[in-house]
CSV table of C-alpha atoms in Angstrom, one decimal:
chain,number,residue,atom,x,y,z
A,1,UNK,CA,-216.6,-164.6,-128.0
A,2,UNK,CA,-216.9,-167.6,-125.4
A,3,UNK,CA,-215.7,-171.5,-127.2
A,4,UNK,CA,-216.9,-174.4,-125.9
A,5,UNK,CA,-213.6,-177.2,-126.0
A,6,UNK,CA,-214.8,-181.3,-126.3
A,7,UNK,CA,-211.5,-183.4,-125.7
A,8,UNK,CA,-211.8,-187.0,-126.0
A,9,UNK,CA,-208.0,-187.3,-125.0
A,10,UNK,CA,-207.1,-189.4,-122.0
A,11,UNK,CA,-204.8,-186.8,-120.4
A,12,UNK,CA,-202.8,-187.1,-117.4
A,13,UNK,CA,-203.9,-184.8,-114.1
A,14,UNK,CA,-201.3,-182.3,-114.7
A,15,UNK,CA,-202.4,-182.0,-118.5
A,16,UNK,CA,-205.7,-181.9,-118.1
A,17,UNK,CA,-205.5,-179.1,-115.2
A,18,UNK,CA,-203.1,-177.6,-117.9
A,19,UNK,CA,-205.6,-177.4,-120.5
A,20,UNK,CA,-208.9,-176.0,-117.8
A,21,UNK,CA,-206.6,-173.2,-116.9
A,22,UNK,CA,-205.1,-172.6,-120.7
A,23,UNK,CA,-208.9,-172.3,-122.4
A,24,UNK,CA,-209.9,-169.8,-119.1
A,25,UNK,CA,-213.3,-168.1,-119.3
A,26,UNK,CA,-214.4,-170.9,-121.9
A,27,UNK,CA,-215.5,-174.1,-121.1
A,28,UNK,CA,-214.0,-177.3,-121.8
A,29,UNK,CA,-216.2,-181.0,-122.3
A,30,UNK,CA,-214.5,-184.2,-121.4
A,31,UNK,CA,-215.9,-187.2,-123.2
A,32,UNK,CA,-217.5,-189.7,-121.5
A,33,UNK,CA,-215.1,-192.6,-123.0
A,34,UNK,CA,-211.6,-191.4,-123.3
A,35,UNK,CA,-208.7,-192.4,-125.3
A,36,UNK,CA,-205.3,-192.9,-124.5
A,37,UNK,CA,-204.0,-193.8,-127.9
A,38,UNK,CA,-204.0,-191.2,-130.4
A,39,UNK,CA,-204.6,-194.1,-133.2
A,40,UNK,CA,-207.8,-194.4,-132.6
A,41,UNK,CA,-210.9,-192.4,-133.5
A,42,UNK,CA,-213.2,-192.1,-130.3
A,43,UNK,CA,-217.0,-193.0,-130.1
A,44,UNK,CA,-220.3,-190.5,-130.7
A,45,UNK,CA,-220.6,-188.6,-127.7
A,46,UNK,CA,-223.2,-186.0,-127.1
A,47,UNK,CA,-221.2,-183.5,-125.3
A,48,UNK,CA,-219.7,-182.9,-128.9
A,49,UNK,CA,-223.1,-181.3,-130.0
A,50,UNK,CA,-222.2,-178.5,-127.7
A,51,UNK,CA,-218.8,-177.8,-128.7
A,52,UNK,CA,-217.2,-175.7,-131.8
A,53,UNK,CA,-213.4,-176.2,-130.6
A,54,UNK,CA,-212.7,-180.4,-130.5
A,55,UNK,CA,-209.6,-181.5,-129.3
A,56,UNK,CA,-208.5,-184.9,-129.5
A,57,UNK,CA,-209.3,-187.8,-131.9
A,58,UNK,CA,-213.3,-187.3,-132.9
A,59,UNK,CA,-214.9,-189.4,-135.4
A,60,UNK,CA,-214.9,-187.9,-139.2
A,61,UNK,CA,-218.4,-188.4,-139.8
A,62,UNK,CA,-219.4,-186.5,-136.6
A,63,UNK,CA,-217.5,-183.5,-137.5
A,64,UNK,CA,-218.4,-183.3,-140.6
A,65,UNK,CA,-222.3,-183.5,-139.4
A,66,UNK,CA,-221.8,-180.9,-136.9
A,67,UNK,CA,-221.6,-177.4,-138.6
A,68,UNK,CA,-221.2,-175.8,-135.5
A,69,UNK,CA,-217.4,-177.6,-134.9
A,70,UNK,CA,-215.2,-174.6,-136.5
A,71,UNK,CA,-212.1,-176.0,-135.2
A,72,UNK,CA,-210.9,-179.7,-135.1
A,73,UNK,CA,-207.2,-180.2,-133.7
A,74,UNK,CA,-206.1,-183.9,-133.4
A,75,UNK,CA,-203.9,-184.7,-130.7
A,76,UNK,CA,-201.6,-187.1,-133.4
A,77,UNK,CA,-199.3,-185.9,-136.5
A,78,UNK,CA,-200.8,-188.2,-139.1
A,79,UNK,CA,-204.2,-187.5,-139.9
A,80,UNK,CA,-205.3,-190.3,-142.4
A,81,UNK,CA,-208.4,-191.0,-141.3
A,82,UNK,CA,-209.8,-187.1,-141.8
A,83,UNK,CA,-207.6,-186.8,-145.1
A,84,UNK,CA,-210.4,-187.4,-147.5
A,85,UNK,CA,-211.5,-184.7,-150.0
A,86,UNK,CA,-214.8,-184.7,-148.5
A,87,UNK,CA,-213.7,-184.0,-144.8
A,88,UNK,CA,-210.9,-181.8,-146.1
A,89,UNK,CA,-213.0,-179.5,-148.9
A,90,UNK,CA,-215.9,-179.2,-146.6
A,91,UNK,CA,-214.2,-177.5,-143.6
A,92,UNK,CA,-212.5,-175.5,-146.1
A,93,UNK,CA,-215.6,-174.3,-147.6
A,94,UNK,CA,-217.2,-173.4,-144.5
A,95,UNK,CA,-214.4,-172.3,-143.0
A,96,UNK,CA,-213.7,-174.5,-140.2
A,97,UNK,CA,-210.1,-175.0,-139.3
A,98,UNK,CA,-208.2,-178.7,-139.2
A,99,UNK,CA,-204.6,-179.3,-137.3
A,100,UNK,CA,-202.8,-181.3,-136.2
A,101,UNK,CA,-200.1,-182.2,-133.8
A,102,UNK,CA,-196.9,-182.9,-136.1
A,103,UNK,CA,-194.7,-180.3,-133.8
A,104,UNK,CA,-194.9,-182.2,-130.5
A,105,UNK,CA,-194.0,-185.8,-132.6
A,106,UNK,CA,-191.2,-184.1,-134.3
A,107,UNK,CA,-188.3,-184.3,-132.9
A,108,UNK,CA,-188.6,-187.7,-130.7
A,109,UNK,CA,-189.6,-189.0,-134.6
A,110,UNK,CA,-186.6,-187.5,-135.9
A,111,UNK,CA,-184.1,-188.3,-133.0
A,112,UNK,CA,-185.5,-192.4,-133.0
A,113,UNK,CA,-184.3,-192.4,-136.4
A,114,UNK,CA,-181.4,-190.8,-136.1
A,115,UNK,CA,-180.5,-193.4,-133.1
A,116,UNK,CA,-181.3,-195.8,-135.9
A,117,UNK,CA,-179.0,-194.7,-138.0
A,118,UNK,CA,-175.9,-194.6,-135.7
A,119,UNK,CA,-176.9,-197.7,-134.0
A,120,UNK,CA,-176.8,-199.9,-137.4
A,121,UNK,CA,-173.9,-197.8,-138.7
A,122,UNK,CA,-171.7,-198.8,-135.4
A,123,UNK,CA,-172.8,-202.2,-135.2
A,124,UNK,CA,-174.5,-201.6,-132.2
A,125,UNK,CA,-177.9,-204.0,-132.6
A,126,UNK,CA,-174.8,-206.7,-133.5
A,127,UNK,CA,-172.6,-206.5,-130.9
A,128,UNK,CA,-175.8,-206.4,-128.3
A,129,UNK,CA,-177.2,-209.4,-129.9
A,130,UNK,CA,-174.0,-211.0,-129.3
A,131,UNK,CA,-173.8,-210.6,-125.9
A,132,UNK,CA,-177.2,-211.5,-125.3
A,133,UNK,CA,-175.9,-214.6,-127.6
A,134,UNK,CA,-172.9,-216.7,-127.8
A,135,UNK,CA,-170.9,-214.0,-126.2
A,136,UNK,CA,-167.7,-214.2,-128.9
A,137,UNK,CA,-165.6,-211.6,-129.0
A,138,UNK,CA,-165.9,-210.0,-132.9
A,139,UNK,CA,-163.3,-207.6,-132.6
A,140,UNK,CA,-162.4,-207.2,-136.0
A,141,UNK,CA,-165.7,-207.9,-137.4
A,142,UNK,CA,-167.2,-205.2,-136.1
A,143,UNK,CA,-164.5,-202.8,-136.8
A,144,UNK,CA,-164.4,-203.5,-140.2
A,145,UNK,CA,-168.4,-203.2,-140.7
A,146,UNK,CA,-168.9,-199.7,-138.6
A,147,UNK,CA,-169.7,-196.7,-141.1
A,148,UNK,CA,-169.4,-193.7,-141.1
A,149,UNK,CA,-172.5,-191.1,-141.8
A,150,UNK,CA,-170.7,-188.8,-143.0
A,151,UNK,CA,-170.9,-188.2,-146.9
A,152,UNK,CA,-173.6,-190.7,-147.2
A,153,UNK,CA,-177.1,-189.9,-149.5
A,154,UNK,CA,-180.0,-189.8,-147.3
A,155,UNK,CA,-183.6,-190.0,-149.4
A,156,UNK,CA,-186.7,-188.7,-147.5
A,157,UNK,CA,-190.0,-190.1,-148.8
A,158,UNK,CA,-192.4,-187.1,-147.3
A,159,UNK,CA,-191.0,-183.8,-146.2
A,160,UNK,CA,-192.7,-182.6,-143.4
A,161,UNK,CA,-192.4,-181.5,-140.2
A,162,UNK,CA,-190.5,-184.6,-139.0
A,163,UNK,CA,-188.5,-184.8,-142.0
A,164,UNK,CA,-187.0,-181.5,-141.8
A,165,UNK,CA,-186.2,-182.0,-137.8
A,166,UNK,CA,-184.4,-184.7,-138.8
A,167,UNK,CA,-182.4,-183.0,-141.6
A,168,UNK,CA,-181.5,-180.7,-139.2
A,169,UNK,CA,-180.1,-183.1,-137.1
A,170,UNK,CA,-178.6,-184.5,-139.6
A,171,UNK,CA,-176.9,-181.5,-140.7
A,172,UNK,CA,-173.1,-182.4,-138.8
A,173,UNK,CA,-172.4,-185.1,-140.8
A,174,UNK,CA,-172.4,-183.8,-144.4
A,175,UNK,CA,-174.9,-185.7,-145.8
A,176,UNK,CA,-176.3,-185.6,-149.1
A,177,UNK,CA,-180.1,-185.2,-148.8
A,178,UNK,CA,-183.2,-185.7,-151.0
A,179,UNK,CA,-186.5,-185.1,-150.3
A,180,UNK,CA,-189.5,-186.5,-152.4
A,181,UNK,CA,-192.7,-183.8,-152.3
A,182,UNK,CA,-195.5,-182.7,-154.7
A,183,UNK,CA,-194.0,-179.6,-154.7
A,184,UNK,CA,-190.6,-179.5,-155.9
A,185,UNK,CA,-188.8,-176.5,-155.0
A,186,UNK,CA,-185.6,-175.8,-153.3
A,187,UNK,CA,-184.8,-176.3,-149.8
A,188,UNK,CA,-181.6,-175.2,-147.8
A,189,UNK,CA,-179.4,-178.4,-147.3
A,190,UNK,CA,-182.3,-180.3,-149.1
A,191,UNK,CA,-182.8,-181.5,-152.8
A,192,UNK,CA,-186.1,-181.6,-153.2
A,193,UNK,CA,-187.1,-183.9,-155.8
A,194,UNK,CA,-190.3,-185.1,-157.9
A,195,UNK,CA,-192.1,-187.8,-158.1
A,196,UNK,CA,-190.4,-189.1,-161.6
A,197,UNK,CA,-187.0,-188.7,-160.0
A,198,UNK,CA,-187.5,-191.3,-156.8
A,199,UNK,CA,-186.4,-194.4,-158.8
A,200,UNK,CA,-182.9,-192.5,-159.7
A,201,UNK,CA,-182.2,-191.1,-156.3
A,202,UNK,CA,-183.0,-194.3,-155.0
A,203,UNK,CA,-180.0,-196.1,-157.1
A,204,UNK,CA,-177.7,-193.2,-154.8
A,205,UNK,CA,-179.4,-193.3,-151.0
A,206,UNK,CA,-177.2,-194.9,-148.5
A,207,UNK,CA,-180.6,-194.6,-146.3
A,208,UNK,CA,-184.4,-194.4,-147.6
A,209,UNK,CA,-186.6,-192.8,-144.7
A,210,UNK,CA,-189.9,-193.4,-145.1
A,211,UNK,CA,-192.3,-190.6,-143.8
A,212,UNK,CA,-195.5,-191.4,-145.8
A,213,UNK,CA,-199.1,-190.5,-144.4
A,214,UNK,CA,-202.3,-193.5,-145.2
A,215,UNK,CA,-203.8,-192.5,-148.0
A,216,UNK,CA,-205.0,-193.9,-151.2
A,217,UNK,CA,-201.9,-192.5,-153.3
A,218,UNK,CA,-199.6,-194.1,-150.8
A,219,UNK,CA,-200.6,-197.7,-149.9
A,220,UNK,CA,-198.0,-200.0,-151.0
A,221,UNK,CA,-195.6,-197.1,-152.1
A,222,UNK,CA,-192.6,-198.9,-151.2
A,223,UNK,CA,-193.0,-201.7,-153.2
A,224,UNK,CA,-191.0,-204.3,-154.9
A,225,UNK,CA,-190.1,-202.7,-158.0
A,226,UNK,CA,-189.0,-199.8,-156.1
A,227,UNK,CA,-187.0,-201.6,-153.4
A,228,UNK,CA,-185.0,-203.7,-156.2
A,229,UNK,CA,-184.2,-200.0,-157.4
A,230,UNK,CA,-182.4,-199.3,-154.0
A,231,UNK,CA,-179.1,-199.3,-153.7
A,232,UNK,CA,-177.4,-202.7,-152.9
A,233,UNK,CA,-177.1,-202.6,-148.9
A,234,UNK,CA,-179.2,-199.6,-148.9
A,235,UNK,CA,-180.8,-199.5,-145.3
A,236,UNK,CA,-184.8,-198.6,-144.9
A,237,UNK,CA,-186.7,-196.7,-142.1
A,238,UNK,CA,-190.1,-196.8,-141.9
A,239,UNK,CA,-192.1,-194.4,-139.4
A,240,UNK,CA,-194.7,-193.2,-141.7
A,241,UNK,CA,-197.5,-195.8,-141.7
A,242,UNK,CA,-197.3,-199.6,-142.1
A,243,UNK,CA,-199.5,-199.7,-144.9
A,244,UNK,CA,-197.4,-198.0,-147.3
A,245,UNK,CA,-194.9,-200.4,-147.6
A,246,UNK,CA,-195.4,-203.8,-149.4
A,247,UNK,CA,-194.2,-206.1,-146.2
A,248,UNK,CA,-193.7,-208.9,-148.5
A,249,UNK,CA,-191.5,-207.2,-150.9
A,250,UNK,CA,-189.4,-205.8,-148.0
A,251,UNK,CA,-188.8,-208.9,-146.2
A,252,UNK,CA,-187.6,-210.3,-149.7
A,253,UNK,CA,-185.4,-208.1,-149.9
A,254,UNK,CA,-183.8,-208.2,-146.8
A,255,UNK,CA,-183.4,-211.8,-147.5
A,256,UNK,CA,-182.2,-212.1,-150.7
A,257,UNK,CA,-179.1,-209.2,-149.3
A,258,UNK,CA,-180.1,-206.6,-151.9
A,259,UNK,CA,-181.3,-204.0,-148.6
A,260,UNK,CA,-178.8,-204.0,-146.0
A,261,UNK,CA,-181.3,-203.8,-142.8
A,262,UNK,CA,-184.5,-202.3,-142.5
A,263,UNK,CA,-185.8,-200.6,-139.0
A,264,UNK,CA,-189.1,-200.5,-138.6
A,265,UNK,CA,-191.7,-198.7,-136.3
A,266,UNK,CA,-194.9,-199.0,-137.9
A,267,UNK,CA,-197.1,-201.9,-139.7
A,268,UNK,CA,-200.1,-202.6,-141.8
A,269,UNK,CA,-201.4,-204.6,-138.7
A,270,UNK,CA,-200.6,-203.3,-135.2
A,271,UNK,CA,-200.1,-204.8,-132.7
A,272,UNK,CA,-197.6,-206.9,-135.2
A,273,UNK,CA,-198.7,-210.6,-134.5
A,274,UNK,CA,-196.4,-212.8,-133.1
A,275,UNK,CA,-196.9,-214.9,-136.3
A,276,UNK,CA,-195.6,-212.6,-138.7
A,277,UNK,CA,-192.1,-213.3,-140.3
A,278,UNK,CA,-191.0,-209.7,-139.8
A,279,UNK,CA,-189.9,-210.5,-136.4
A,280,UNK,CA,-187.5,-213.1,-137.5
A,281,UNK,CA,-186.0,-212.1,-140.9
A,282,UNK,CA,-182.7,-211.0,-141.4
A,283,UNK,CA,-181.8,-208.0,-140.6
A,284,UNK,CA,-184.9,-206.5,-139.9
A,285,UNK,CA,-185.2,-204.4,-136.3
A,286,UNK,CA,-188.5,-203.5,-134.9
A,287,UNK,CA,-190.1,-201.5,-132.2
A,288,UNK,CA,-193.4,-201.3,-131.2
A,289,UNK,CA,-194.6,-197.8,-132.7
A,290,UNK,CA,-192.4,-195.8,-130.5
A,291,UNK,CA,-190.6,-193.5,-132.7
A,292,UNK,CA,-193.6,-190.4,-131.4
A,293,UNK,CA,-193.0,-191.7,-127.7
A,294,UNK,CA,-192.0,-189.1,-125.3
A,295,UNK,CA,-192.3,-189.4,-121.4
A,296,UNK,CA,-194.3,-185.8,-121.4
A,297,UNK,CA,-196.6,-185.9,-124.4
A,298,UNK,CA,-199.8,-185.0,-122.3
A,299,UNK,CA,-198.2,-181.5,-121.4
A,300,UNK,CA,-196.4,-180.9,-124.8
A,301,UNK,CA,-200.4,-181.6,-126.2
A,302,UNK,CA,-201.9,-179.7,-124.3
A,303,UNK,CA,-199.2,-176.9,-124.8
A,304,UNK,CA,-199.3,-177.0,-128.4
A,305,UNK,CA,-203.2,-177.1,-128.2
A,306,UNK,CA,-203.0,-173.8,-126.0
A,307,UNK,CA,-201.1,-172.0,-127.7
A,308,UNK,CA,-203.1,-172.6,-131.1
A,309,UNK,CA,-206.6,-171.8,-128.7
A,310,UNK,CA,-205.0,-168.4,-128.1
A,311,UNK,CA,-204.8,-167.5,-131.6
A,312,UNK,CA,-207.6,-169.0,-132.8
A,313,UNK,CA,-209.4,-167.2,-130.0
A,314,UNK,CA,-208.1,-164.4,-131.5
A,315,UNK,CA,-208.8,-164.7,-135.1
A,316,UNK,CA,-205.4,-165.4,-136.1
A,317,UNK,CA,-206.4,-168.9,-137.7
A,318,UNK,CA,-203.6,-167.9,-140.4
A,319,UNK,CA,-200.7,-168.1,-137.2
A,320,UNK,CA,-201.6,-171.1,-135.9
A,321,UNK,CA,-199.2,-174.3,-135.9
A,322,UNK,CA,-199.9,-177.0,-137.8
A,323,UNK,CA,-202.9,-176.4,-139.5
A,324,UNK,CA,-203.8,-178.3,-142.9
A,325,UNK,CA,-207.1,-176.3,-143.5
């Protein structure tokens, strides 16, 4: 059976030549407008009508109009715009398959926060800002504030793809690691916890990483009455999405002492205006929704996308990476 592939993705030369020679003898649409940011849902386009294989970031509604779409893989590893019970129950029921791209975001995800970790651990942020600064020569106290990782609690809010990357990375330093899922079952150097537990375990985490997904059960998750749960000096990651953490909240309490330092990547408003206070209170380290970034993400796309294409082409939808329906 011949496919018919729409991609809206902005793809470099090499990519896109990539992806015409992995989908050979079917046929592959570009879009008209293009996107290079996978955080954005791209425009109608009428090349989609043809199409049962889409690959990039298509609008909901479209998909959901077109019954002929029986595949939709989205070129990102959140998905929060398509996870709705309507979008989700009705490719289910008509058998259409949805997934995503959590493999290729994995591991720069899980290595930015890991470099987060051992950069506020070692004082490194500190001793930077210093030299950029007054240039004094803090010998001792930045000796006597580097930490070690090892033997420190580590809670996960979300356990998925990134989150176990990371726990493998992890692994050297003998940490103790909870992870917070709707299913709670056990996990090989995980504790795998429930909902009712998160307020305990947060009393024992040296580190809360937050790996949320947007969605309605997780706006505002991290909120005020959880964060005065943390433990004192407790330091807070955040490369889930923006809008499940209560920015207000957090920057309290960074500046009332009781979190230690908070790094985040994502925000309820991106770009993060130049007005907000996050960029000037204590302790708190941004950067500019990087944490996915990696200098070959076109190819690793497309090479993920490929090697789903063959097996979907094959009728092993059950095989395929990443798939959520």
């Amino acid at each position: 059976m011949s496919h018919t592939i729409w991609c809206n993705a902005a793809l470099n030369e090499r990519a896109e030549q990539m992806l015409v020679d992995g989908a050979m003898g079917h046929r592959v649409i570009f879009a008209k407008e293009r996107l290079a940011s996978v955080l954005k849902a791209g425009k109608s386009d009428e090349g989609i009508a043809e199409a049962d294989v889409v690959f990039g970031q298509p609008e909901p509604a479209e998909c959901l109009q077109r019954a002929k779409i029986k595949w939709v893989a989205v070129t990102s590893a959140g998905y929060g715009r398509y996870d709705t019970p309507e979008f989700l129950e009705n490719f289910k029921a008509r058998g259409s398959v949805f997934s995503t791209s959590s493999t290729v975001f994995a591991e720069p995800c899980a290595q930015h926060v890991m470099a987060m970790m051992l950069a506020l651990g070692r004082q490194l942020l500190e001793s930077y800002a210093e030299q950029r600064g007054d240039k004094q020569w803090k010998f001792f106290e930045r000796r006597s504030a580097s930490v070690l990782m090892n033997g420190q609690t580590v809670l996960l809010l979300g356990y998925g793809t990134i989150a176990r990357r990371l726990t493998e990375l992890l692994a050297p330093f003998g940490m103790k690691i909870y992870a917070v899922r709707r299913k709670a079952h056990s996990e090989r150097g995980v504790f795998v916890i429930s909902e009712e537990r998160v307020t305990s375990v947060l009393g024992e985490a040296d580190h809360v990483v937050n790996l949320l997904p947007d969605n309605e059960a997780t706006r505002n998750y991290v909120n005020a009455r959880r964060l005065a749960a943390c433990k004192p000096g407790a330091r807070f990651y955040n490369i889930g999405r923006g809008t499940t953490v209560d920015e207000n909240a957090l920057m309290q309490a960074l500046e009332n002492g009781k979190l230690g330092a908070a790094y985040l990547d994502v925000f309820a408003e991106e770009p993060l205006p130049s007005s907000s206070r996050l960029w000037t209170t204590r302790n708190c380290f941004i950067t500019p929704h990087t944490a996915g970034g990696r200098s070959d993400q076109d190819v690793a796309l497309v090479k993920h996308f490929v090697g789903n294409f063959k097996k979907f082409a094959e009728g092993e939808t059950g095989a395929m990476d990443d798939r959520v329906v």
